[in-house]
GROMACS .gro file of C-alpha atoms in nm:
model
  178
    1UNK     CA    1   9.425   7.234  11.158
    2UNK     CA    2   9.792   7.264  11.257
    3UNK     CA    3   9.857   6.911  11.129
    4UNK     CA    4   9.694   7.013  10.801
    5UNK     CA    5   9.940   7.302  10.760
    6UNK     CA    6  10.228   7.066  10.832
    7UNK     CA    7  10.096   6.823  10.568
    8UNK     CA    8  10.085   7.106  10.317
    9UNK     CA    9  10.459   7.160  10.354
   10UNK     CA   10  10.512   6.835  10.167
   11UNK     CA   11  10.244   6.915   9.907
   12UNK     CA   12  10.313   7.072   9.572
   13UNK     CA   13  10.315   7.450   9.546
   14UNK     CA   14   9.993   7.443   9.340
   15UNK     CA   15   9.822   7.235   9.609
   16UNK     CA   16   9.939   7.480   9.875
   17UNK     CA   17   9.813   7.781   9.676
   18UNK     CA   18   9.467   7.632   9.628
   19UNK     CA   19   9.435   7.474   9.972
   20UNK     CA   20   9.079   7.479  10.105
   21UNK     CA   21   9.141   7.363  10.464
   22UNK     CA   22   8.835   7.448  10.669
   23UNK     CA   23   8.617   7.539  10.367
   24UNK     CA   24   8.349   7.277  10.432
   25UNK     CA   25   7.974   7.281  10.386
   26UNK     CA   26   7.779   7.314  10.710
   27UNK     CA   27   7.515   7.091  10.554
   28UNK     CA   28   7.726   6.798  10.439
   29UNK     CA   29   8.056   6.847  10.619
   30UNK     CA   30   8.225   6.787  10.284
   31UNK     CA   31   8.471   7.031  10.132
   32UNK     CA   32   8.320   7.284   9.894
   33UNK     CA   33   8.351   7.182   9.531
   34UNK     CA   34   8.600   7.343   9.295
   35UNK     CA   35   8.323   7.534   9.109
   36UNK     CA   36   8.189   7.667   9.442
   37UNK     CA   37   8.536   7.786   9.548
   38UNK     CA   38   8.599   7.938   9.204
   39UNK     CA   39   8.269   8.129   9.222
   40UNK     CA   40   8.357   8.257   9.570
   41UNK     CA   41   8.702   8.374   9.456
   42UNK     CA   42   8.563   8.529   9.138
   43UNK     CA   43   8.315   8.729   9.347
   44UNK     CA   44   8.599   8.835   9.575
   45UNK     CA   45   8.801   8.961   9.280
   46UNK     CA   46   8.506   9.178   9.173
   47UNK     CA   47   8.467   9.313   9.528
   48UNK     CA   48   8.834   9.389   9.582
   49UNK     CA   49   8.922   9.504   9.233
   50UNK     CA   50   9.241   9.439   9.045
   51UNK     CA   51   9.543   9.652   8.987
   52UNK     CA   52   9.919   9.651   9.027
   53UNK     CA   53   9.894   9.979   9.217
   54UNK     CA   54   9.681   9.831   9.497
   55UNK     CA   55   9.806   9.732   9.840
   56UNK     CA   56   9.595   9.498  10.049
   57UNK     CA   57   9.576   9.380  10.407
   58UNK     CA   58   9.388   9.057  10.477
   59UNK     CA   59   9.276   8.994  10.833
   60UNK     CA   60   9.269   8.622  10.908
   61UNK     CA   61   9.452   8.500  10.598
   62UNK     CA   62   9.445   8.136  10.712
   63UNK     CA   63   9.609   7.903  10.461
   64UNK     CA   64   9.603   8.175  10.195
   65UNK     CA   65   9.316   8.074   9.967
   66UNK     CA   66   9.196   8.433   9.915
   67UNK     CA   67   9.546   8.578   9.950
   68UNK     CA   68   9.702   8.370   9.673
   69UNK     CA   69   9.405   8.434   9.446
   70UNK     CA   70   9.425   8.812   9.482
   71UNK     CA   71   9.795   8.880   9.547
   72UNK     CA   72   9.923   8.818   9.195
   73UNK     CA   73   9.789   9.149   9.067
   74UNK     CA   74   9.878   9.359   9.371
   75UNK     CA   75  10.170   9.589   9.450
   76UNK     CA   76  10.170   9.471   9.812
   77UNK     CA   77   9.970   9.209  10.001
   78UNK     CA   78   9.997   9.155  10.375
   79UNK     CA   79   9.820   8.867  10.546
   80UNK     CA   80   9.776   8.853  10.922
   81UNK     CA   81   9.652   8.563  11.129
   82UNK     CA   82   9.637   8.458  11.492
   83UNK     CA   83   9.782   8.119  11.391
   84UNK     CA   84  10.161   8.113  11.361
   85UNK     CA   85  10.130   7.789  11.159
   86UNK     CA   86   9.909   7.972  10.908
   87UNK     CA   87  10.138   8.274  10.867
   88UNK     CA   88  10.446   8.051  10.841
   89UNK     CA   89  10.274   7.840  10.575
   90UNK     CA   90  10.166   8.141  10.367
   91UNK     CA   91  10.512   8.299  10.395
   92UNK     CA   92  10.683   7.976  10.283
   93UNK     CA   93  10.453   7.932   9.982
   94UNK     CA   94  10.488   8.301   9.885
   95UNK     CA   95  10.867   8.269   9.895
   96UNK     CA   96  10.858   7.945   9.694
   97UNK     CA   97  10.653   8.102   9.414
   98UNK     CA   98  10.849   8.427   9.411
   99UNK     CA   99  10.586   8.658   9.559
  100UNK     CA  100  10.826   8.908   9.717
  101UNK     CA  101  10.538   9.153   9.756
  102UNK     CA  102  10.351   8.918   9.994
  103UNK     CA  103  10.428   8.934  10.365
  104UNK     CA  104  10.267   8.784  10.670
  105UNK     CA  105  10.238   8.893  11.032
  106UNK     CA  106  10.145   8.673  11.323
  107UNK     CA  107   9.912   8.891  11.531
  108UNK     CA  108   9.559   8.929  11.658
  109UNK     CA  109   9.315   9.109  11.431
  110UNK     CA  110   9.285   9.412  11.659
  111UNK     CA  111   9.667   9.460  11.660
  112UNK     CA  112   9.692   9.563  11.294
  113UNK     CA  113   9.726   9.938  11.358
  114UNK     CA  114  10.102   9.888  11.402
  115UNK     CA  115  10.127   9.794  11.032
  116UNK     CA  116  10.109  10.158  10.933
  117UNK     CA  117   9.869  10.448  10.911
  118UNK     CA  118   9.701  10.501  10.572
  119UNK     CA  119   9.903  10.221  10.412
  120UNK     CA  120   9.643   9.994  10.248
  121UNK     CA  121   9.400  10.049   9.960
  122UNK     CA  122   9.203   9.739  10.060
  123UNK     CA  123   9.147   9.588  10.403
  124UNK     CA  124   8.988   9.245  10.367
  125UNK     CA  125   8.797   9.046  10.629
  126UNK     CA  126   8.730   8.718  10.444
  127UNK     CA  127   8.530   8.476  10.660
  128UNK     CA  128   8.702   8.582  10.982
  129UNK     CA  129   8.446   8.811  11.148
  130UNK     CA  130   8.225   8.514  11.234
  131UNK     CA  131   8.511   8.389  11.457
  132UNK     CA  132   8.546   8.713  11.654
  133UNK     CA  133   8.453   8.680  12.021
  134UNK     CA  134   8.223   8.982  12.045
  135UNK     CA  135   8.079   9.291  11.880
  136UNK     CA  136   8.319   9.502  12.088
  137UNK     CA  137   8.613   9.310  11.939
  138UNK     CA  138   8.478   9.370  11.588
  139UNK     CA  139   8.444   9.742  11.663
  140UNK     CA  140   8.804   9.763  11.791
  141UNK     CA  141   8.932   9.576  11.489
  142UNK     CA  142   8.738   9.798  11.248
  143UNK     CA  143   8.889  10.107  11.413
  144UNK     CA  144   9.234   9.956  11.361
  145UNK     CA  145   9.143   9.877  10.999
  146UNK     CA  146   9.035  10.237  10.942
  147UNK     CA  147   9.371  10.347  11.085
  148UNK     CA  148   9.560  10.134  10.830
  149UNK     CA  149   9.340  10.228  10.533
  150UNK     CA  150   9.443  10.495  10.286
  151UNK     CA  151   9.212  10.776  10.179
  152UNK     CA  152   8.946  10.625   9.951
  153UNK     CA  153   9.027  10.268  10.056
  154UNK     CA  154   8.773   9.986  10.065
  155UNK     CA  155   8.720   9.785  10.380
  156UNK     CA  156   8.558   9.459  10.276
  157UNK     CA  157   8.377   9.234  10.524
  158UNK     CA  158   8.230   8.906  10.405
  159UNK     CA  159   8.070   8.591  10.537
  160UNK     CA  160   7.914   8.759  10.837
  161UNK     CA  161   7.648   8.566  11.022
  162UNK     CA  162   7.332   8.735  11.143
  163UNK     CA  163   7.289   8.620  11.503
  164UNK     CA  164   6.913   8.671  11.480
  165UNK     CA  165   6.889   8.414  11.201
  166UNK     CA  166   7.149   8.176  11.346
  167UNK     CA  167   6.888   7.949  11.510
  168UNK     CA  168   6.710   7.919  11.171
  169UNK     CA  169   7.040   7.833  11.004
  170UNK     CA  170   7.116   7.564  11.262
  171UNK     CA  171   6.766   7.424  11.222
  172UNK     CA  172   6.806   7.410  10.843
  173UNK     CA  173   7.138   7.224  10.881
  174UNK     CA  174   6.979   6.970  11.117
  175UNK     CA  175   6.681   6.928  10.885
  176UNK     CA  176   6.913   6.868  10.591
  177UNK     CA  177   7.116   6.611  10.787
  178UNK     CA  178   6.805   6.422  10.898
   0.00000   0.00000   0.00000
């Protein structure tokens, strides 16, 4: 993944903004198609809402696919990620395209409380919860998210796997591959 971020540095700004590193089908291993990604991002826009008065915090911003899709219409957008390569990449692209309202922080998800109490109208967990090590970690991170959320904010969690159905999912992937 780190090598992929380094390769993006030499890519065009448009390529970097629409980068889908890691967005692969479990069934085929192939990257999701452009229509599939566009549908995902369109659904995210409906969930998050649009508005120049909104401030957003994205936990696990990765290469910025969701961030760059949503940030254009926001007053403030902060992306955090455990990967320094990811936050450096997003910061460099944001600077290159003139998104002064986009900032990144290299930190663990549960360390977001230091970003400010009641600061964000939206706290976004896009495809990151499935990578958390435990339910206890999720609970700690949600408490930190609540701390950073303003009154009336939305905390949006997506792409969460149900551990009870995980064996069925793995079986369906193996069946598809056979």
